[in-house]
Tab-separated table of C-alpha atoms in Angstrom:
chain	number	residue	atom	x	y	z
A	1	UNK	CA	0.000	0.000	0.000
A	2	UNK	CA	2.663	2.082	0.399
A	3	UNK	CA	3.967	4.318	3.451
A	4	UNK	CA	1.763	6.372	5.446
A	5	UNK	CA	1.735	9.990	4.690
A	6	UNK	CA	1.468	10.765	8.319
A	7	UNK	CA	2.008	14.435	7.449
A	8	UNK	CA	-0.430	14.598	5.308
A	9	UNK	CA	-3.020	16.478	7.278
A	10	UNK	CA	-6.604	15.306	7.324
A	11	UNK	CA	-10.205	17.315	8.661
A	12	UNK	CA	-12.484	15.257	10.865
A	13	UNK	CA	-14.886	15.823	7.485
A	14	UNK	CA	-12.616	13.884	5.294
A	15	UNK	CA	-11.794	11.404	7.701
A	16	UNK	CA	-15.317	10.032	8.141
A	17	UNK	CA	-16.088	10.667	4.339
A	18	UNK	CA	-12.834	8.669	3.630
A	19	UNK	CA	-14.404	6.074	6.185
A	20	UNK	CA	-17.566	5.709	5.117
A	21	UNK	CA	-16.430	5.354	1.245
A	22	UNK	CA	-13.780	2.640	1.765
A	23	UNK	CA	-16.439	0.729	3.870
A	24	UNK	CA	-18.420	0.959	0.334
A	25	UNK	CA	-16.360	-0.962	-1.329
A	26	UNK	CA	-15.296	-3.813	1.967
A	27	UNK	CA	-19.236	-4.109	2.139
A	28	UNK	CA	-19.721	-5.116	-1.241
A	29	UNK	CA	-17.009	-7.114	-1.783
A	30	UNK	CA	-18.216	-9.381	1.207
A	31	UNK	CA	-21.697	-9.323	-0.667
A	32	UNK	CA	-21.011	-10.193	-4.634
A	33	UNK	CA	-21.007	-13.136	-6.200
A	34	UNK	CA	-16.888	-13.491	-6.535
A	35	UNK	CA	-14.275	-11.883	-5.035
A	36	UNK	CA	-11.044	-12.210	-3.375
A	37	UNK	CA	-10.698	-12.440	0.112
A	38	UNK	CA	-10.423	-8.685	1.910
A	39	UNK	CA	-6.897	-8.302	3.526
A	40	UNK	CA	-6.847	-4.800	5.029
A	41	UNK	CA	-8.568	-1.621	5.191
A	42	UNK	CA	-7.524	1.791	5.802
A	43	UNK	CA	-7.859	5.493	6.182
A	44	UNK	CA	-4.272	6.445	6.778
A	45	UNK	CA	-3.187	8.632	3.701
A	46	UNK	CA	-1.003	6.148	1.437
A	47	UNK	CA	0.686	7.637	-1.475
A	48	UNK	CA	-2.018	9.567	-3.317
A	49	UNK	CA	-5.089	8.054	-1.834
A	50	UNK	CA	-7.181	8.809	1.367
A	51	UNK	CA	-7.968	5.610	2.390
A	52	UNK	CA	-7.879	1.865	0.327
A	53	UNK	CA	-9.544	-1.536	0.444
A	54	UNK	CA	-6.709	-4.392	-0.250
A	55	UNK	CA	-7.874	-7.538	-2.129
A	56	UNK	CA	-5.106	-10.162	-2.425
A	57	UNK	CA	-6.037	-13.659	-4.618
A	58	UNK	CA	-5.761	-16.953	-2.970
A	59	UNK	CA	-3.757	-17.870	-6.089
A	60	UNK	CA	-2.410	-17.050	-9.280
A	61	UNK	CA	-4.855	-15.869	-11.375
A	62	UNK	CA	-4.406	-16.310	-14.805
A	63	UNK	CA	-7.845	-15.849	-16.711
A	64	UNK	CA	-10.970	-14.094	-15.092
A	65	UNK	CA	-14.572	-15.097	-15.123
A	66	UNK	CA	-17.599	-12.811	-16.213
A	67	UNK	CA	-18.966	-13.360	-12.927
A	68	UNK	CA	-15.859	-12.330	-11.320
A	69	UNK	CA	-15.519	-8.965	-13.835
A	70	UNK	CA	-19.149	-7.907	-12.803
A	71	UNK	CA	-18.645	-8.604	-8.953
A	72	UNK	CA	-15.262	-6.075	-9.650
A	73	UNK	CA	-17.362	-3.444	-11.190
A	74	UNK	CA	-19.742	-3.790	-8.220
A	75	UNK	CA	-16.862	-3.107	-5.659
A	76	UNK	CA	-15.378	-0.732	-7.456
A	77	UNK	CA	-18.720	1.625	-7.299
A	78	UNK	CA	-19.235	0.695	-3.997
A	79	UNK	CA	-17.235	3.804	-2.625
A	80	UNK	CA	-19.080	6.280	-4.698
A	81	UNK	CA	-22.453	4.729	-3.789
A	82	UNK	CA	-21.709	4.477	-0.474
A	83	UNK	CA	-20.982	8.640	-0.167
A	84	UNK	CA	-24.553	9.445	-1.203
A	85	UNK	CA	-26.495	7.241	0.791
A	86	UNK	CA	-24.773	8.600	3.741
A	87	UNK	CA	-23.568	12.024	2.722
A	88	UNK	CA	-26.481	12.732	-0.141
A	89	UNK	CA	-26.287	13.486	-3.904
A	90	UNK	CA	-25.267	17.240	-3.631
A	91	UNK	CA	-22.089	15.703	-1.393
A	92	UNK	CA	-20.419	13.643	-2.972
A	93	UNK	CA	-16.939	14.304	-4.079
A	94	UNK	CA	-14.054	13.538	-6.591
A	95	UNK	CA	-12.845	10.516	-4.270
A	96	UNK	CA	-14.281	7.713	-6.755
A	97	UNK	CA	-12.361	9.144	-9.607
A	98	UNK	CA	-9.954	6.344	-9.165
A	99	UNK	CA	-12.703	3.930	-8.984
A	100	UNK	CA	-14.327	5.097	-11.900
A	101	UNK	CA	-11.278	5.138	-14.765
A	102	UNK	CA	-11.133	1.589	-13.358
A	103	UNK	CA	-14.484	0.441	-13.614
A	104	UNK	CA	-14.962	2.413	-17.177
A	105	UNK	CA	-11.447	0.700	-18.618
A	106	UNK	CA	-12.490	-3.300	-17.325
A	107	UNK	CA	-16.373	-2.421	-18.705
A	108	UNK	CA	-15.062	-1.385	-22.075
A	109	UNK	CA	-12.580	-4.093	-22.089
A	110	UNK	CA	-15.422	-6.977	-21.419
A	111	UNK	CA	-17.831	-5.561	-24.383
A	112	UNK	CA	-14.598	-4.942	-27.046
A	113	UNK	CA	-11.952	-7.597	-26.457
A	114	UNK	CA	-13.340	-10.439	-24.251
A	115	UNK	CA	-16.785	-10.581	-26.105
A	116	UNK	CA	-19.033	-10.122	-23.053
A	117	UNK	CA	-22.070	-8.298	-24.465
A	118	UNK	CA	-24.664	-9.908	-26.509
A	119	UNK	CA	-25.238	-6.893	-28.747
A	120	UNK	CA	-21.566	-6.684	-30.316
A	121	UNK	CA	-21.420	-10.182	-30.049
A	122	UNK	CA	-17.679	-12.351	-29.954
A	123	UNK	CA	-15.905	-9.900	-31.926
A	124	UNK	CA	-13.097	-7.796	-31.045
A	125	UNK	CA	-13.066	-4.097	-31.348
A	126	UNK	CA	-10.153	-1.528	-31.755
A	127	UNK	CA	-7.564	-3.370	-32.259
A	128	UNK	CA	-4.819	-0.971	-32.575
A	129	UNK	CA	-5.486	0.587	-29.274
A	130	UNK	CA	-2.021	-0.215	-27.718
A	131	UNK	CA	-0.398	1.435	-30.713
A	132	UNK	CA	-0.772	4.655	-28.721
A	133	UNK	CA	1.826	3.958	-26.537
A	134	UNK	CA	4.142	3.442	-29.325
A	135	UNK	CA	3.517	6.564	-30.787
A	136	UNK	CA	1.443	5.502	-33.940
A	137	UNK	CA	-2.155	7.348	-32.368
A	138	UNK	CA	-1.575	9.678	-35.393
A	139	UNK	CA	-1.887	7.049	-38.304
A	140	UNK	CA	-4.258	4.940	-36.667
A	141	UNK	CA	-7.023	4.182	-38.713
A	142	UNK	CA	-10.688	3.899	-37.349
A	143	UNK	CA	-11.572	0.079	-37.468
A	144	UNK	CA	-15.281	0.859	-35.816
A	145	UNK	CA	-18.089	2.401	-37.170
A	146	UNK	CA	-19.885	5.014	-35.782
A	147	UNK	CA	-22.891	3.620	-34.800
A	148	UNK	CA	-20.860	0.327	-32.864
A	149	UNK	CA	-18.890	2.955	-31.612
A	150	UNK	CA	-22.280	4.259	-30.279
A	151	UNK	CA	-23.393	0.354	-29.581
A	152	UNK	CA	-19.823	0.024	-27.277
A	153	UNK	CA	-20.333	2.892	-25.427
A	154	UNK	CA	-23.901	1.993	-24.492
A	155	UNK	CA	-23.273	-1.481	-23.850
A	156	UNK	CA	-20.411	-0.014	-21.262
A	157	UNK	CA	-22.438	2.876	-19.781
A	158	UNK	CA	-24.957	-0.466	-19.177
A	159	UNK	CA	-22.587	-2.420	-17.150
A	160	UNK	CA	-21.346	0.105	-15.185
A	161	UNK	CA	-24.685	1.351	-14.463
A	162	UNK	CA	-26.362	-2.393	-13.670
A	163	UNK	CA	-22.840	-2.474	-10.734
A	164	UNK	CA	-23.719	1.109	-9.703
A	165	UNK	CA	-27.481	-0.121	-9.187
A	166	UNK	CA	-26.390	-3.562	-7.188
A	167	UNK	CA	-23.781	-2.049	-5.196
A	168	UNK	CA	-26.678	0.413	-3.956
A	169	UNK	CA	-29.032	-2.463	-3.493
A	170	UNK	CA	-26.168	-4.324	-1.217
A	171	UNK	CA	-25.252	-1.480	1.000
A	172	UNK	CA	-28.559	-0.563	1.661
A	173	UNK	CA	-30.013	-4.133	2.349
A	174	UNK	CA	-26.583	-4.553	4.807
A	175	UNK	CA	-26.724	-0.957	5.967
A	176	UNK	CA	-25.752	-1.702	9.392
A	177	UNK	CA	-22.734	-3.918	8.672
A	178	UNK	CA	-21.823	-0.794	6.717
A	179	UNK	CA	-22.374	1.419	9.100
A	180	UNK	CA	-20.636	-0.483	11.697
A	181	UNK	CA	-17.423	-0.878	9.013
A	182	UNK	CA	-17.184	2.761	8.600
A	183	UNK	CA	-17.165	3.808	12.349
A	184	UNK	CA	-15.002	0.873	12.607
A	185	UNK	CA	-12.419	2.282	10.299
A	186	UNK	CA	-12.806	5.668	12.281
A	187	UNK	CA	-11.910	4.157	15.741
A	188	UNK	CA	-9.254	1.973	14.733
A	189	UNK	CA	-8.319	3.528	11.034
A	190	UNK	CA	-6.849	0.242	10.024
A	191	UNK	CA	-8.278	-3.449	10.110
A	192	UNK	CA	-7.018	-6.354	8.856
A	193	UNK	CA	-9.545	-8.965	6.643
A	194	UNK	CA	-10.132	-10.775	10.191
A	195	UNK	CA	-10.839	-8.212	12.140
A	196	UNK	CA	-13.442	-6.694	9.546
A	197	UNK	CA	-15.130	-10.139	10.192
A	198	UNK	CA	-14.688	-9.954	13.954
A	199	UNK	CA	-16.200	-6.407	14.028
A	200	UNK	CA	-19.003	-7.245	11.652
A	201	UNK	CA	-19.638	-10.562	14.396
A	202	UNK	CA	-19.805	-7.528	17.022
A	203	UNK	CA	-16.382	-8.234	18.432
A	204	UNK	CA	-14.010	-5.743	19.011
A	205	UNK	CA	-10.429	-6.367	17.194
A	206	UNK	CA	-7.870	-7.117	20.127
A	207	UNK	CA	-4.823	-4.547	19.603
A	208	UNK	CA	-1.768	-4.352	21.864
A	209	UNK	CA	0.272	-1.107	22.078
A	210	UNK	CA	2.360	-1.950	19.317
A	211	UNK	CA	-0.227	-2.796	16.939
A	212	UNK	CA	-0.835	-0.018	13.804
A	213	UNK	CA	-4.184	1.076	15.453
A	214	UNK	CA	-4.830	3.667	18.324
A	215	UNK	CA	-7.270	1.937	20.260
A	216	UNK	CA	-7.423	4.763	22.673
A	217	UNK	CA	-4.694	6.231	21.594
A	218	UNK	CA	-4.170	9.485	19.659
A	219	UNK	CA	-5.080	9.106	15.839
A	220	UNK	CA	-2.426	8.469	13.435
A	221	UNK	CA	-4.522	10.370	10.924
A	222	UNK	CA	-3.361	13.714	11.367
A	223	UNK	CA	-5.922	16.178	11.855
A	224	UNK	CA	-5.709	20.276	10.128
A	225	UNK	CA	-5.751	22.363	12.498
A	226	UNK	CA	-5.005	20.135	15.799
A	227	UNK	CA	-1.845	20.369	17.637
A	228	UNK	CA	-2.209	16.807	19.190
A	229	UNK	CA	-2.211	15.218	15.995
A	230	UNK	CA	0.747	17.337	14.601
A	231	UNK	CA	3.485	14.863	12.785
A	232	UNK	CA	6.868	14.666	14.980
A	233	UNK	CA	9.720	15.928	12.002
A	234	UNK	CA	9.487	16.045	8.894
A	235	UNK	CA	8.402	18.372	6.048
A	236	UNK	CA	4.937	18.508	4.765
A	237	UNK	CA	3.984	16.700	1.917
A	238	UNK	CA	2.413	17.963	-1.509
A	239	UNK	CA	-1.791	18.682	-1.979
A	240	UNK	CA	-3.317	15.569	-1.106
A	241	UNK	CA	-5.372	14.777	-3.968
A	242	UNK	CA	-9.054	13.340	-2.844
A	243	UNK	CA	-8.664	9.602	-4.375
A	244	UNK	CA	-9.353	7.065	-1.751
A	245	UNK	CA	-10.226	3.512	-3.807
C-alpha cells in the first residue's frame, strides 16, 4: 500500500467521508457473487489516496470469469455509492475518480476484447489501441463504425450502471454492517480482513500497544488544524489529492 503519509493532514470531514467510502467498497465485496478475500482496510493517507480496500487472490490468477468482472465493477462503485447514501447526492466528491477510470477501462474491455455483451457479439473491437503507446495514435485508422462505436459505449455505460445499481441495493439491504465498518475504520483507522469479520460478528479487534491502530490512543490520521495530531519531524507533503479507492 505504500507508506503512510502521516504528514499529510486530514479534517475530521474527510476522515469520516474517507471512512464511510472505503467501507463501500469492503461491504460489497463481502456481498457479490466473486471476489477475493479482503486483507486490510484503511484510512491512513497512502501515497495519493485517502484511504484503500486491499484484495489479495488466494492464487495465481491467470484468466478471469464474467462473474468475477461484474462482482469487480460492483466493488469498485461501492465507494461512490456508499458517499450518497450517507452524505447525499449534492455531497459527494471527486474521491471515486480512481474507482471510476477503473471500472470504465475493465467495462469497455469486457464488451470490445473479451466478447461479453450480446449486442456486439464475440468480436473484437479496436484493435490498434495499444499502438498509442508506441507513438502511432496519429496514423491509426478507425476500425469501428460510428454507430458500434455508439453500440460500445452503451453497452459499457450499461454495465457500469447495472454495478452502480447492485452495489446500492447491497449497501442498503446490509446498511448496518456498513455502518458499523465505517465507524469501525474511524476508531481503529486500520483493520485487517479478520478483524473486519470480527467487528461485523460484534467483536471488538484485540490490539496491543504496538499494533498499527490507536485503540485509545491518539489518531495516526493527522488532523488540520489540531496540535495533538501534529506529525513529529518532517516536512509537509504535496496537496493531497481526494482519491481514496
Amino acid at each position: 500500500m505504500g507508506a503512510e503519509r502521516r504528514s499529510s493532514a486530514m479534517t475530521e470531514a474527510e476522515k469520516k467521508l474517507t471512512a464511510y467510502h472505503e467501507a463501500g467498497h469492503a461491504i460489497t465485496a463481502l456481498n457479490v457473487p466473486v471476489a477475493d478475500p479482503l486483507h486490510k482496510a484503511t484510512i491512513i493517507p497512502r501515497g495519493r489516496a485517502l484511504g484503500m480496500v486491499m484484495q489479495l487472490p488466494e492464487g495465481d490468477r491467470y484468466s478471469m470469469s464474467y462473474k468475477w468482472m461484474v462482482s469487480r465493477l460492483i466493488i469498485m462503485m461501492g465507494g461512490r455509492v456508499a458517499e450518497e447514501l450517507t452524505f447525499g447526492k449534492e455531497n459527494i466528491t471527486s474521491g471515486a475518480s480512481s474507482d471510476i477510470e477503473q471500472a470504465t477501462k475493465l467495462a469497455r474491455a469486457m464488451v470490445t476484447q473479451w466478447g461479453f455483451s450480446d449486442v456486439l457479439g464475440q468480436v473484437a473491437y479496436g484493435e490498434n489501441q495499444q499502438e498509442v503507446f508506441l507513438g502511432h495514435s496519429v496514423s491509426q485508422t478507425k476500425n469501428v463504425s460510428e454507430s458500434t462505436a455508439q453500440k460500445i459505449d452503451t453497452e459499457v455505460r450499461r454495465l457500469i450502471d447495472e454495478a452502480y445499481t447492485e452495489a446500492r441495493r447491497i449497501l442498503t439491504e446490509k446498511h448496518d454492517d456498513f455502518v458499523t465498518m465505517a465507524e469501525g475504520l474511524l476508531e481503529y483507522e486500520t483493520l485487517s480482513g479478520d478483524e473486519i469479520k470480527a467487528l461485523l460478528r460484534g467483536e471488538k479487534p484485540a490490539r496491543d500497544m504496538g499494533d498499527e491502530g490507536p485503540s485509545g490512543r491518539s489518531s495516526a490520521v493527522p488532523s488540520a488544524g489540531a496540535k495533538k495530531d501534529a506529525p513529529k519531524g518532517g516536512e509537509p507533503e504535496g496537496g493531497l489529492e481526494p482519491q481514496p479507492h
